[in-house]
CSV table of C-alpha atoms in Angstrom, one decimal:
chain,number,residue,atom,x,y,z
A,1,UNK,CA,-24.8,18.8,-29.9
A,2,UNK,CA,-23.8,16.5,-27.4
A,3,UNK,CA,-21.5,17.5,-24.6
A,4,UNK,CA,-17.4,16.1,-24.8
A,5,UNK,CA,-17.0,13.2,-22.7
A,6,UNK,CA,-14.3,13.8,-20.2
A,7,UNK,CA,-12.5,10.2,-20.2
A,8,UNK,CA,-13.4,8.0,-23.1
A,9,UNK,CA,-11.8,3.8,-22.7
A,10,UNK,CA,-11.9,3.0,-26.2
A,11,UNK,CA,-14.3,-0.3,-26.1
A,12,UNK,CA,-13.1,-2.4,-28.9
A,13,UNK,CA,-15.4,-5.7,-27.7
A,14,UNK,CA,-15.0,-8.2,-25.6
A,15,UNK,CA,-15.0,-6.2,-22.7
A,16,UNK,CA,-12.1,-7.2,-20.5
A,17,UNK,CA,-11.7,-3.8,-19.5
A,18,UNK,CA,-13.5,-3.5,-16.0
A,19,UNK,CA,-10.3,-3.4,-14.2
A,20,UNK,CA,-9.2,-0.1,-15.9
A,21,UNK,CA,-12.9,1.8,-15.7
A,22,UNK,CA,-12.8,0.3,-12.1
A,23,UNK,CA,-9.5,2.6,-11.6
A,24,UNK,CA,-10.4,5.3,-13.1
A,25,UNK,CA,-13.9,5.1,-11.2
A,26,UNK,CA,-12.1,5.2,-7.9
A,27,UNK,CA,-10.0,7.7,-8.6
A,28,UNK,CA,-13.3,10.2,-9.2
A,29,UNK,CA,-13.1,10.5,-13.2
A,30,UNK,CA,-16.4,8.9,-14.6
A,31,UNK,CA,-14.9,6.9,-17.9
A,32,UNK,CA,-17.1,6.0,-20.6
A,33,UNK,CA,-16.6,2.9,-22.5
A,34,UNK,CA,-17.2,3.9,-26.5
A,35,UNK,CA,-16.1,2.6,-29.8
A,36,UNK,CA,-17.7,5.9,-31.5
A,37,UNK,CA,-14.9,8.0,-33.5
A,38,UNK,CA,-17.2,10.8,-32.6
A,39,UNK,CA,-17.3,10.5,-29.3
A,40,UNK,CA,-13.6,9.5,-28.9
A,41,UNK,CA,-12.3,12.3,-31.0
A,42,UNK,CA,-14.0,14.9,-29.3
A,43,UNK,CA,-13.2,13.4,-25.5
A,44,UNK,CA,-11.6,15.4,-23.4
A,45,UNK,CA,-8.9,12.4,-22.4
A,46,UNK,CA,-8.9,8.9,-24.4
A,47,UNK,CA,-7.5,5.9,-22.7
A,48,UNK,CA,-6.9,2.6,-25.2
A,49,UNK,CA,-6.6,-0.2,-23.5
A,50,UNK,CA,-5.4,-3.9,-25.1
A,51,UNK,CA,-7.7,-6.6,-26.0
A,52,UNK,CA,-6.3,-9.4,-27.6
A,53,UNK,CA,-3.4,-10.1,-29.6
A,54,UNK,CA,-2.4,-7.1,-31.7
A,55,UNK,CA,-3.9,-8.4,-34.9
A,56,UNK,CA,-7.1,-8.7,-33.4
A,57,UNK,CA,-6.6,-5.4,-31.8
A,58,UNK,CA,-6.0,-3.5,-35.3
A,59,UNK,CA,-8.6,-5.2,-37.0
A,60,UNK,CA,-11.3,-3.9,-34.6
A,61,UNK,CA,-9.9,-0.6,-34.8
A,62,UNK,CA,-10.2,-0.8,-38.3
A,63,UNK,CA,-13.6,-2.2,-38.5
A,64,UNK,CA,-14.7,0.7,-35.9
A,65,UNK,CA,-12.7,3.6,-38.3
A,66,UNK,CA,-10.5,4.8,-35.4
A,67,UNK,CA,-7.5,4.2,-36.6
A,68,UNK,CA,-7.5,8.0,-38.7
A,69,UNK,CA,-9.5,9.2,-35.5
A,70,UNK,CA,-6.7,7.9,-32.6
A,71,UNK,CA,-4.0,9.6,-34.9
A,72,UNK,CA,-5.2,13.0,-34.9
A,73,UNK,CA,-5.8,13.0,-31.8
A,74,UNK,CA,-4.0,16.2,-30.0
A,75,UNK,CA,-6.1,15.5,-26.7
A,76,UNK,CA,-4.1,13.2,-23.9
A,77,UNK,CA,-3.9,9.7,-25.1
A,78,UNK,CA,-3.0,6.6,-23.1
A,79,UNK,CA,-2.4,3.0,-24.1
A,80,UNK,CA,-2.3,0.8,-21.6
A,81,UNK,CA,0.0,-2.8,-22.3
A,82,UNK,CA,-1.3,-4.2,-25.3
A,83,UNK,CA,-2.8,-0.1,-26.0
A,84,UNK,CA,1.0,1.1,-26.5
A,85,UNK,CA,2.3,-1.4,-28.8
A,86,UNK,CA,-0.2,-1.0,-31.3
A,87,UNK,CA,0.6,2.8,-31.0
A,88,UNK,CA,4.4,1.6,-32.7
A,89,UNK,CA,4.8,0.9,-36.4
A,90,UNK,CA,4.5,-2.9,-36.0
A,91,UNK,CA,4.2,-5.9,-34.1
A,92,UNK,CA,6.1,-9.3,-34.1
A,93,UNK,CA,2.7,-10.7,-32.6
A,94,UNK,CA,1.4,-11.6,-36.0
A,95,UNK,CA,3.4,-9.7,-38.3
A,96,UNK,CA,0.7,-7.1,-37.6
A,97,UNK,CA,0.7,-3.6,-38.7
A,98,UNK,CA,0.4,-1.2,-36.3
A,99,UNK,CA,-0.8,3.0,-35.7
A,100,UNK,CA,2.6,3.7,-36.4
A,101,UNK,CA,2.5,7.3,-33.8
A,102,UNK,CA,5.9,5.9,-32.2
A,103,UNK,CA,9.1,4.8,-34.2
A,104,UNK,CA,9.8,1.4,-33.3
A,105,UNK,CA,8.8,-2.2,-33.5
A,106,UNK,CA,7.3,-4.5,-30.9
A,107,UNK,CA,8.8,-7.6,-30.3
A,108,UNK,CA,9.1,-10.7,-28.6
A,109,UNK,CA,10.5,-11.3,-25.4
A,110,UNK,CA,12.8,-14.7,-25.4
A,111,UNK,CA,12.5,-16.6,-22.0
A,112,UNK,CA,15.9,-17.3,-20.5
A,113,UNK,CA,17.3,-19.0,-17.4
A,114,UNK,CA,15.2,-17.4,-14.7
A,115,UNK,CA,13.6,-15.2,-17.3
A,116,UNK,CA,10.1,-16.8,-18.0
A,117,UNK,CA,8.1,-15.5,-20.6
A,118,UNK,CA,5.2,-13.9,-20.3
A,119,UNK,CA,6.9,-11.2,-18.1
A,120,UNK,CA,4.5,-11.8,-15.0
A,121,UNK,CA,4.4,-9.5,-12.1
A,122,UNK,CA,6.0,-6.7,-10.4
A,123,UNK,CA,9.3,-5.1,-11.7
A,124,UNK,CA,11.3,-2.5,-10.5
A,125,UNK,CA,11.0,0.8,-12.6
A,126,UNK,CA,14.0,3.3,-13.6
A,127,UNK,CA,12.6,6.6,-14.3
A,128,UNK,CA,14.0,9.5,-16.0
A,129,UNK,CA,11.1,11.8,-16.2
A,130,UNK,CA,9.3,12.0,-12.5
A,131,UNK,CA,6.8,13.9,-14.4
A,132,UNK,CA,4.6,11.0,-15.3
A,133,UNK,CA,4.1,10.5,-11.0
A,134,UNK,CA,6.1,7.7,-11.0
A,135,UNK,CA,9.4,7.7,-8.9
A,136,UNK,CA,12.7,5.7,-9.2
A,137,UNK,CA,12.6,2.3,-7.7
A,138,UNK,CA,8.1,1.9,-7.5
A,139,UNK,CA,7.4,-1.6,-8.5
A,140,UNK,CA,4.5,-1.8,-11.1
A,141,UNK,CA,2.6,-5.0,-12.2
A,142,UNK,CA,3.5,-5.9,-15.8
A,143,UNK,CA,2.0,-9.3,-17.7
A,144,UNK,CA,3.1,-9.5,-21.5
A,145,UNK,CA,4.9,-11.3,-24.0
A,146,UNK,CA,5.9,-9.0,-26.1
A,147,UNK,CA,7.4,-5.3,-25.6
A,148,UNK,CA,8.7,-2.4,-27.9
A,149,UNK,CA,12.2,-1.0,-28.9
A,150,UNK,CA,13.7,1.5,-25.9
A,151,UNK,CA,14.4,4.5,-27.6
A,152,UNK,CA,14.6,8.3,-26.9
A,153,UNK,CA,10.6,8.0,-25.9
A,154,UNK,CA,10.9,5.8,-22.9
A,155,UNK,CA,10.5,7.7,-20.0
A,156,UNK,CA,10.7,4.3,-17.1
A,157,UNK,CA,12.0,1.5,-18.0
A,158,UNK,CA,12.4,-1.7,-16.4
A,159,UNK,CA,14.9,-5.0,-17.2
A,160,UNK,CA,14.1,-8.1,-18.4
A,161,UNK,CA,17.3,-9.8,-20.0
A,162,UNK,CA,17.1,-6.4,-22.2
A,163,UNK,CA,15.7,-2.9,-21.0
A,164,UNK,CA,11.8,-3.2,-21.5
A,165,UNK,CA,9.9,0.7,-22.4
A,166,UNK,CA,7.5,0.5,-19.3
A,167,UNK,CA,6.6,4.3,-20.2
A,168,UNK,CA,7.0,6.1,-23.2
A,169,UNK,CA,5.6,9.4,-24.0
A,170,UNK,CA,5.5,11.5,-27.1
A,171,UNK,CA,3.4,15.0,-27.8
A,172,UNK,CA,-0.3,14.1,-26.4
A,173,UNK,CA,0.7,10.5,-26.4
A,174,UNK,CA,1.9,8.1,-23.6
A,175,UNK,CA,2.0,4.5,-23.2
A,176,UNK,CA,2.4,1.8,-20.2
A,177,UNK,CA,3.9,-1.4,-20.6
A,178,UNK,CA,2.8,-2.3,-17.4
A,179,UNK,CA,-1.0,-2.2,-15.9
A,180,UNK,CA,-1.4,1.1,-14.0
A,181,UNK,CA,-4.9,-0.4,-12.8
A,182,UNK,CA,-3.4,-3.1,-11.1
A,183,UNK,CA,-0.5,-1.6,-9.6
A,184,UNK,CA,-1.8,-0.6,-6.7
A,185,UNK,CA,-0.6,3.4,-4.9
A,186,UNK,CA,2.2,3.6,-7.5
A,187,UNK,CA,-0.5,2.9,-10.7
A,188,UNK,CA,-2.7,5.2,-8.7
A,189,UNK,CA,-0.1,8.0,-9.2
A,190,UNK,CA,0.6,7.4,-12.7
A,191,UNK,CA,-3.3,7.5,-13.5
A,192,UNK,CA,-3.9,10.8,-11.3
A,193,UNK,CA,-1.2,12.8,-13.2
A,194,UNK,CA,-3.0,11.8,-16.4
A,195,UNK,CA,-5.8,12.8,-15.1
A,196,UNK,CA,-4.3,16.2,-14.6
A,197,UNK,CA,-2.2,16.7,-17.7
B,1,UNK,CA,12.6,-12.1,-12.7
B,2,UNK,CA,10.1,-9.5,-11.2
B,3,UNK,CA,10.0,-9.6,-7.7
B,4,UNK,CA,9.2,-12.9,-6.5
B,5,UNK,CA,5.4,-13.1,-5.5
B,6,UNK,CA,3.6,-13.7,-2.5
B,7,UNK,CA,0.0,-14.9,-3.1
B,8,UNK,CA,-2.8,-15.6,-0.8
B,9,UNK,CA,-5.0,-18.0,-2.4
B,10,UNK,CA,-8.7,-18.0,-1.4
B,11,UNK,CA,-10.9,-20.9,-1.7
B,12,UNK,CA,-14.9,-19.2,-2.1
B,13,UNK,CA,-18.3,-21.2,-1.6
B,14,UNK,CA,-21.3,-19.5,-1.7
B,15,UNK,CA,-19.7,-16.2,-2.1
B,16,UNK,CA,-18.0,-16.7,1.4
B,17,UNK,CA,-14.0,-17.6,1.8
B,18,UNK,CA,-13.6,-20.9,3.3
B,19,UNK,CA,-10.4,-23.3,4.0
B,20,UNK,CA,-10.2,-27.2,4.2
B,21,UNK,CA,-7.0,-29.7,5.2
B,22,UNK,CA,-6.2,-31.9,1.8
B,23,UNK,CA,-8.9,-30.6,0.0
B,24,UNK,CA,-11.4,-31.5,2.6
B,25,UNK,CA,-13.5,-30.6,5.4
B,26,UNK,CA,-14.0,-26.7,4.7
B,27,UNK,CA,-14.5,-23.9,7.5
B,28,UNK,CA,-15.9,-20.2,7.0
B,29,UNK,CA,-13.3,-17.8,7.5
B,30,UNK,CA,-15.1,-14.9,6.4
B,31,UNK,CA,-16.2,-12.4,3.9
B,32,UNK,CA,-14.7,-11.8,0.9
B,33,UNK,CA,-14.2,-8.8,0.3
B,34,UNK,CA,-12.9,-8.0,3.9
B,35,UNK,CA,-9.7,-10.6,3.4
B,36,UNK,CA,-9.3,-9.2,0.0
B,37,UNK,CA,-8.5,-5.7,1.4
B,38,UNK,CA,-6.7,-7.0,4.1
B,39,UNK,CA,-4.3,-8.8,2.2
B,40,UNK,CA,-3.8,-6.1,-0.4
B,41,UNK,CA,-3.0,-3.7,2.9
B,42,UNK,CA,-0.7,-6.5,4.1
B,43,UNK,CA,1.4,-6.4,0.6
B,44,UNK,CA,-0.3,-9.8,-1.0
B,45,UNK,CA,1.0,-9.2,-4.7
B,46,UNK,CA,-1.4,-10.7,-6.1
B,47,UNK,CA,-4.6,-13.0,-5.2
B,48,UNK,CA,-6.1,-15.9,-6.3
B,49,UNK,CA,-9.9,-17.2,-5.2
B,50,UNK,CA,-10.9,-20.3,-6.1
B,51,UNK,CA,-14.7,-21.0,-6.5
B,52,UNK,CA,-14.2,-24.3,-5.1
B,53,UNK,CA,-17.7,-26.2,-5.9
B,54,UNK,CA,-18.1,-25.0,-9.3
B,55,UNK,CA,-16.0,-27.2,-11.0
B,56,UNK,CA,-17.3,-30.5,-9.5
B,57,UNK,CA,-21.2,-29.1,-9.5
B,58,UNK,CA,-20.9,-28.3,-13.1
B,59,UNK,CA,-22.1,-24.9,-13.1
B,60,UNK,CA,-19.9,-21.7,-13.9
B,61,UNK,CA,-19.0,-19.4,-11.2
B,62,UNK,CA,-20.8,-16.2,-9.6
B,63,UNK,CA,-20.0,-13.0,-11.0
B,64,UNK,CA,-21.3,-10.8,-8.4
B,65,UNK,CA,-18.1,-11.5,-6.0
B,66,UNK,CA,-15.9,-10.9,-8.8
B,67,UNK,CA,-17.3,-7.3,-9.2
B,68,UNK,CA,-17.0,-6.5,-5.5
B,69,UNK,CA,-13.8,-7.5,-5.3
B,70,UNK,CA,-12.3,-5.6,-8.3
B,71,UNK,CA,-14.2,-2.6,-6.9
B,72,UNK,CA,-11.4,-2.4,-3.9
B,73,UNK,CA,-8.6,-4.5,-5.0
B,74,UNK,CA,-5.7,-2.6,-7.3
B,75,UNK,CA,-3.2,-5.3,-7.4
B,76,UNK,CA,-3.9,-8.5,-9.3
B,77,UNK,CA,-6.0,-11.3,-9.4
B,78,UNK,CA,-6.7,-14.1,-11.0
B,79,UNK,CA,-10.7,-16.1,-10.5
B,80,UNK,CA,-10.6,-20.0,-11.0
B,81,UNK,CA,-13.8,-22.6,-10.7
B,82,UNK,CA,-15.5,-23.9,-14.0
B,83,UNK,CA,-14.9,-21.8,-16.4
B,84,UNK,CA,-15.5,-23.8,-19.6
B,85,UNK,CA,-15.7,-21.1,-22.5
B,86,UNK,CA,-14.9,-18.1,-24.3
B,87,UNK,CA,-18.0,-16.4,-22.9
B,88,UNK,CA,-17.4,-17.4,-19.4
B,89,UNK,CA,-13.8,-16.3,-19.8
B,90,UNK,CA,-15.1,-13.1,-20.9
B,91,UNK,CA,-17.7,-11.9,-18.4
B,92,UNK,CA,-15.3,-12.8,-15.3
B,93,UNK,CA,-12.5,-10.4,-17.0
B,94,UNK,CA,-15.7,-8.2,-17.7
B,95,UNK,CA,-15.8,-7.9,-13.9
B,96,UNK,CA,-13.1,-7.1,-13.5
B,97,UNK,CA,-10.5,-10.1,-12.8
B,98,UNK,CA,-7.3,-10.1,-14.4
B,99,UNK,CA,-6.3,-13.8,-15.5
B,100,UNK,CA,-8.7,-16.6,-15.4
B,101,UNK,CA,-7.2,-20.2,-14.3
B,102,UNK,CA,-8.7,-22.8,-15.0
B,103,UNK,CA,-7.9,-26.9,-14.7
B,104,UNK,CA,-10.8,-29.1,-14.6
B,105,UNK,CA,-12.7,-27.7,-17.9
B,106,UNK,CA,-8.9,-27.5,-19.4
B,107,UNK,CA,-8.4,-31.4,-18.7
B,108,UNK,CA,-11.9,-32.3,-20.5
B,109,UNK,CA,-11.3,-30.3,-23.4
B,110,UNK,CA,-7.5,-28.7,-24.1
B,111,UNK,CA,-8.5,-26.6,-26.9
B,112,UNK,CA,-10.6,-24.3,-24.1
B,113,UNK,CA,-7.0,-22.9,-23.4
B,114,UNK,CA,-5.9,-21.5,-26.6
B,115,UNK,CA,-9.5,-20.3,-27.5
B,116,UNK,CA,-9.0,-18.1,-24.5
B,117,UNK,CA,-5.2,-17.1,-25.4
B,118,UNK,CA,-6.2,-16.2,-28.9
B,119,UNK,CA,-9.2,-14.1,-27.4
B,120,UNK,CA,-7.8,-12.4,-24.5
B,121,UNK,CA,-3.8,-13.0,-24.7
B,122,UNK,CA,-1.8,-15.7,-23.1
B,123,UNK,CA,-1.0,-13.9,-19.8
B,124,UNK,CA,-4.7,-14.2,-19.3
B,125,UNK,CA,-5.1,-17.8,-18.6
B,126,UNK,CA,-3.2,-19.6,-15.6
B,127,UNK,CA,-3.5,-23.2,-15.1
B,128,UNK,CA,-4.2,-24.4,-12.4
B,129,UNK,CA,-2.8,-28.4,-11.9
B,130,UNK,CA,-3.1,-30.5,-9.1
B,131,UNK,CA,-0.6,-32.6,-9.2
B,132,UNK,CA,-1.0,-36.0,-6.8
B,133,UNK,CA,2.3,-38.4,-6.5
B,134,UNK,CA,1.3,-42.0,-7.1
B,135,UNK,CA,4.5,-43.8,-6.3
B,136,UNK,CA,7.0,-42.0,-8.5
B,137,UNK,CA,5.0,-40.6,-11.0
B,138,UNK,CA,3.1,-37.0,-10.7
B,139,UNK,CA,-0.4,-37.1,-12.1
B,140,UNK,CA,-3.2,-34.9,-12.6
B,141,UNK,CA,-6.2,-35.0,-10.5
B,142,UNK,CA,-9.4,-33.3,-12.0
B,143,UNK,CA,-12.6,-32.3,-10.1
B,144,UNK,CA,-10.5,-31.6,-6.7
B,145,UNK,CA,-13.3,-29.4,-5.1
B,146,UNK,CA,-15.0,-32.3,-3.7
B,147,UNK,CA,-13.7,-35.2,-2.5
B,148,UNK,CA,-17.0,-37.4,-3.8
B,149,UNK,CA,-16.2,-36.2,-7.3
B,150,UNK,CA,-12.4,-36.3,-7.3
B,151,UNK,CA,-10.2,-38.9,-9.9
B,152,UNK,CA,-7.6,-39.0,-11.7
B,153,UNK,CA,-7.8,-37.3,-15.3
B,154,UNK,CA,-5.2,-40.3,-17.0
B,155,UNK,CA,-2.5,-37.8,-17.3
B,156,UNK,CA,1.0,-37.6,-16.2
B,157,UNK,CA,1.7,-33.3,-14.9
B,158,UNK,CA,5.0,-33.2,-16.6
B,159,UNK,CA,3.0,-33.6,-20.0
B,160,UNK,CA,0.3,-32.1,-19.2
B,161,UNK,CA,2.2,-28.8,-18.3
B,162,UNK,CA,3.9,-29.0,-21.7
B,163,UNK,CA,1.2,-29.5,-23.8
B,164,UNK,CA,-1.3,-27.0,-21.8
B,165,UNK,CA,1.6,-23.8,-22.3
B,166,UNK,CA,2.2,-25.1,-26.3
B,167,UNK,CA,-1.7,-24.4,-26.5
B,168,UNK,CA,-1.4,-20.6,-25.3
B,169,UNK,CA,-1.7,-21.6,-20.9
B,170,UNK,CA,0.6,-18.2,-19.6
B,171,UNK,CA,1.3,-19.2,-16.1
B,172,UNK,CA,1.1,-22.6,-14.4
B,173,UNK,CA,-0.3,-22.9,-10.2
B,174,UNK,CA,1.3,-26.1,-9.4
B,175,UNK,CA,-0.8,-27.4,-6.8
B,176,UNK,CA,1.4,-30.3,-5.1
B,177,UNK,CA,-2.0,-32.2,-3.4
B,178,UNK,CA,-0.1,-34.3,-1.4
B,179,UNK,CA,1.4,-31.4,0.5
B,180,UNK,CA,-1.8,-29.5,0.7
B,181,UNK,CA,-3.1,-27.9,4.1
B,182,UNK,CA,0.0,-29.6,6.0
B,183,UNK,CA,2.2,-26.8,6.0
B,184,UNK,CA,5.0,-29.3,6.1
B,185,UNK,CA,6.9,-27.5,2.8
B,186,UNK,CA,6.3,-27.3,-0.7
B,187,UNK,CA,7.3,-30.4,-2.9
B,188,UNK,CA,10.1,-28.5,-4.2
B,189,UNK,CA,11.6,-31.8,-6.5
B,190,UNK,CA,8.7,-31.7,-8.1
B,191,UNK,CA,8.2,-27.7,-8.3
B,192,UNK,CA,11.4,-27.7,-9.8
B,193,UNK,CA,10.6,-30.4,-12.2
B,194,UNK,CA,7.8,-28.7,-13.7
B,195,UNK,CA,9.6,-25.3,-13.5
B,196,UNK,CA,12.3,-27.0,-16.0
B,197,UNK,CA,9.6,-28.3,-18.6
B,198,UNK,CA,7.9,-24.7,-19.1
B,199,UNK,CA,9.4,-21.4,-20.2
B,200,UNK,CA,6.4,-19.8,-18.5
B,201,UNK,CA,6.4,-18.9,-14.8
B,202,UNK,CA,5.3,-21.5,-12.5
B,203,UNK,CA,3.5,-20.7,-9.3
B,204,UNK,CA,4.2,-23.5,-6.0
B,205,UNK,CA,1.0,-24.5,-4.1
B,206,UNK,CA,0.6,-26.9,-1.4
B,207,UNK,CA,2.9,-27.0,2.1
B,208,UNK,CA,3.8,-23.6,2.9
B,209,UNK,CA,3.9,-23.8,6.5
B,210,UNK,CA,7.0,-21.5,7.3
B,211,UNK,CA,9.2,-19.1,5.6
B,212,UNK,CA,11.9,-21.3,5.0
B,213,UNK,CA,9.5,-23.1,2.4
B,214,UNK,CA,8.6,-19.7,0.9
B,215,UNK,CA,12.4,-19.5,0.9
B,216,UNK,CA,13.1,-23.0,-0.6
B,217,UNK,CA,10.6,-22.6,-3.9
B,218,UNK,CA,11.4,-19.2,-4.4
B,219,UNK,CA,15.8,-20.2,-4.8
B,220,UNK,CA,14.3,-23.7,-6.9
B,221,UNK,CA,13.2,-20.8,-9.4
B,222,UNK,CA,8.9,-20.4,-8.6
B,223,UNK,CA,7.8,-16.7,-9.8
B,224,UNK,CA,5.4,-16.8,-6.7
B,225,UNK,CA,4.4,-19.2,-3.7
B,226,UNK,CA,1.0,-19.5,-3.3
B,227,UNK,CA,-0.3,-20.2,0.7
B,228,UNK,CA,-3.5,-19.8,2.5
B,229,UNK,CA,-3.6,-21.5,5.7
B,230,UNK,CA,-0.7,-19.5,6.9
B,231,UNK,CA,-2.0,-16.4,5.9
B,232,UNK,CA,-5.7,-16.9,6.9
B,233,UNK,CA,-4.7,-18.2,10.4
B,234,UNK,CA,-1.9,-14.9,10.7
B,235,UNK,CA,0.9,-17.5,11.2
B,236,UNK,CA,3.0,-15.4,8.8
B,237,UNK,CA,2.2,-12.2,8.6
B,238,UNK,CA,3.1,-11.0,4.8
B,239,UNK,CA,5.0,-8.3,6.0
B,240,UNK,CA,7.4,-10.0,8.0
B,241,UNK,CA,7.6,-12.7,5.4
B,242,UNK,CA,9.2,-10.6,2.8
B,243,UNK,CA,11.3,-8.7,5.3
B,244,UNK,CA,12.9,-12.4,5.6
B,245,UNK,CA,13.1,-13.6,2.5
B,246,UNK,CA,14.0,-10.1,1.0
B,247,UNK,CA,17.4,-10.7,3.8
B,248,UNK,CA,17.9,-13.9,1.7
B,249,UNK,CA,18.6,-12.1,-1.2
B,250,UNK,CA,15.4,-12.8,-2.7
B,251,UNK,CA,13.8,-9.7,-4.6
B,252,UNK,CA,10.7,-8.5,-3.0
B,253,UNK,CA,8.2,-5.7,-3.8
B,254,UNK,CA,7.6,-3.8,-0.3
């Protein structure tokens, strides 16, 4: 019988994922990087972080039978950028199919006048639930190409030619748009009141 | 648009950060990891270091620095100097970096950029161009680090940027080389130029000697200006920086 893990970052390969266990390491928790459903359904906290496009994404999730295991969760979840849009139904990136744990699709962002695309750096947040530790007005550090429908789960948002989810939360579940890890005292906020929910 | 960026650019040999005049001629400045911090304190958005012999030595670059960096950085950054594959790609993103820009290994063989955007996503990999203005035309130098090893790679920028973002390149770091070191202004003509051709952001490099010029790219449309002189030698302190350009109507995160 092997003791819970407190903070499991599910590893899904390719490990560009240093930046987040960095955060979390400074912050005090002690994150383990794991693609074991055990492990990660018995975690006291799970953290899913993007790699990839989301067709690469879902197929490792499927190839390391998590997909069933990330569902049932009831423990705090967090998906970080590419991490939340595979918790939607589906993804323009690829046509892919997604976890499906929030209603919505993810889709692509169309560059405009002044509007390039990816959406690169640090946007202003509007937030309607000060919960999360995030306050009206903190800029956060986003980088993506893609972004889900707004809907009754965002709880931030910022604008980008159309209003972008930055935070959406749901039962156990909550996902960032933008990179907590990289955006600096206000990310450090968001990822301490995780820590404590 | 985010808030425009302001971005501290440091050029690293030998695990130290070091600054030349046109690409030549490099001092110490100090240690890494203390300008890092310093610039993160100041309100850098984001950073870029540049292992500056890597490309034109042929090896890949040091990971150790990248690690102690990421340890005490929580803003952005992106780790350039001969990276030439997937693997590569990986451990410095391993380490902890955010994007990886590359340019020399890109010019000998395009396809490196979309094998990283398909592995890692397209706001991963920045380009980095260095752009030198032969008469009219813009074209692309390649091997830049050294002087000794500098030529010309044969290619025009304005294609070059438009066939580097159809392959999966995220961000461009337009490097204007004329300009570089002189802090006489960004070559904003060109800036803009390039900024037209892309749908990605573009990043100015080269010139920034005042905040006029920090002024001038941001209003041609740059997502972030991209100095080092003036920030190493505290000519403009970040701080006051944005104060000015955020009293030009220019949207800054402070």
């Amino acid at each position: 019988m092997t003791r819970p893990i407190p903070l499991a970052i599910v590893d899904l390969g390719y490990g560009n994922i240093g930046s987040i266990r960095i955060a979390f390491e400074r912050l005090g928790a002690m994150p383990r990087l794991t693609a074991d459903p055990n492990e990660i359904a018995a975690a006291d906290r799970v953290v899913l972080p993007g790699v990839g496009a989301a067709g690469f994404a879902m197929t490792r999730i499927a190839e390391h039978g998590l997909g069933d295991v990330l569902r049932a969760l009831t423990r705090p979840l967090l998906g970080i950028c590419l991490g939340m849009q595979i918790l939607f139904e589906r993804s323009e990136e690829e046509d892919t199919e997604c976890l499906g744990l929030f209603e919505g699709v993810v889709r692509r962002l169309e560059p405009g006048p002044d509007r390039p695309v990816p959406h690169m750096g640090w946007s202003r947040l509007a937030v309607a639930d000060p919960a999360c530790g995030l306050a009206d007005g903190d800029y956060v550090y986003f980088a993506h190409s893609y972004a889900c429908d707004d809907g009754p789960a965002s709880l931030a948002r910022a604008d980008y030619g159309r209003p972008i989810p930055a935070l959406v939360g749901k039962d156990n579940m909550i996902g960032a748009q933008f990179h907590p890890e990289r955006s600096g005292d206000a990310g450090a906020r968001f990822l301490q009141a995780f820590l404590a929910s | 648009m985010p808030a425009r960026r302001i971005i501290p650019c440091l050029d690293v040999r030998d695990g130290r950060v070091v600054k030349g005049v046109k690409f030549r001629d490099h001092r110490d400045v100090g240690d890494i990891v203390a300008h890092a911090l310093r610039y993160r304190d100041e309100g850098a958005d984001e950073l870029v270091f540049y292992d500056i012999t890597a490309s034109a030595e042929g090896r890949g670059l040091d990971i150790g620095w990248i690690e102690r960096i990421a340890e005490v950085i929580d803003i952005p950054f992106a780790v350039a100097g001969g990276i030439r594959s997937v693997d590569q790609a990986a451990a410095c993103l391993e380490a902890g970096a955010d994007k990886i820009s590359i340019n020399s290994p890109a010019l000998e063989r395009p396809e490196l950029i979309g094998e990283i955007a398909r592995a890692f996503g397209c706001q991963c990999v920045v380009l980095g161009v260095d752009s030198f203005a032969d008469g009219a035309a813009y074209r692309v130098q390649q091997y830049t680090g050294s002087v000794a090893a500098t030529r010309d790679s044969g290619r025009l920028t304005l294609d070059w940027v438009r066939e580097a973002t159809g392959r999966g390149a995220g961000e461009i770091v337009l490097n204007c080389m004329n300009n570089d070191g002189v802090r006489s202004g960004y070559d904003i003509a060109h800036t803009a130029a390039v900024i037209a051709a892309v749908t990605v952001p573009v990043i100015a490099s080269g010139g920034a000697g005042a905040p006029a010029h920090f002024r001038a790219a941001f209003e041609a449309g740059a997502s972030g200006a991209l100095a080092a002189t003036v920030f190493h030698d505290r000519i403009l302190p970040i701080p006051d920086l944005k104060e000015y350009l955020a009293s030009c109507g220019i949207e800054m995160r402070r």
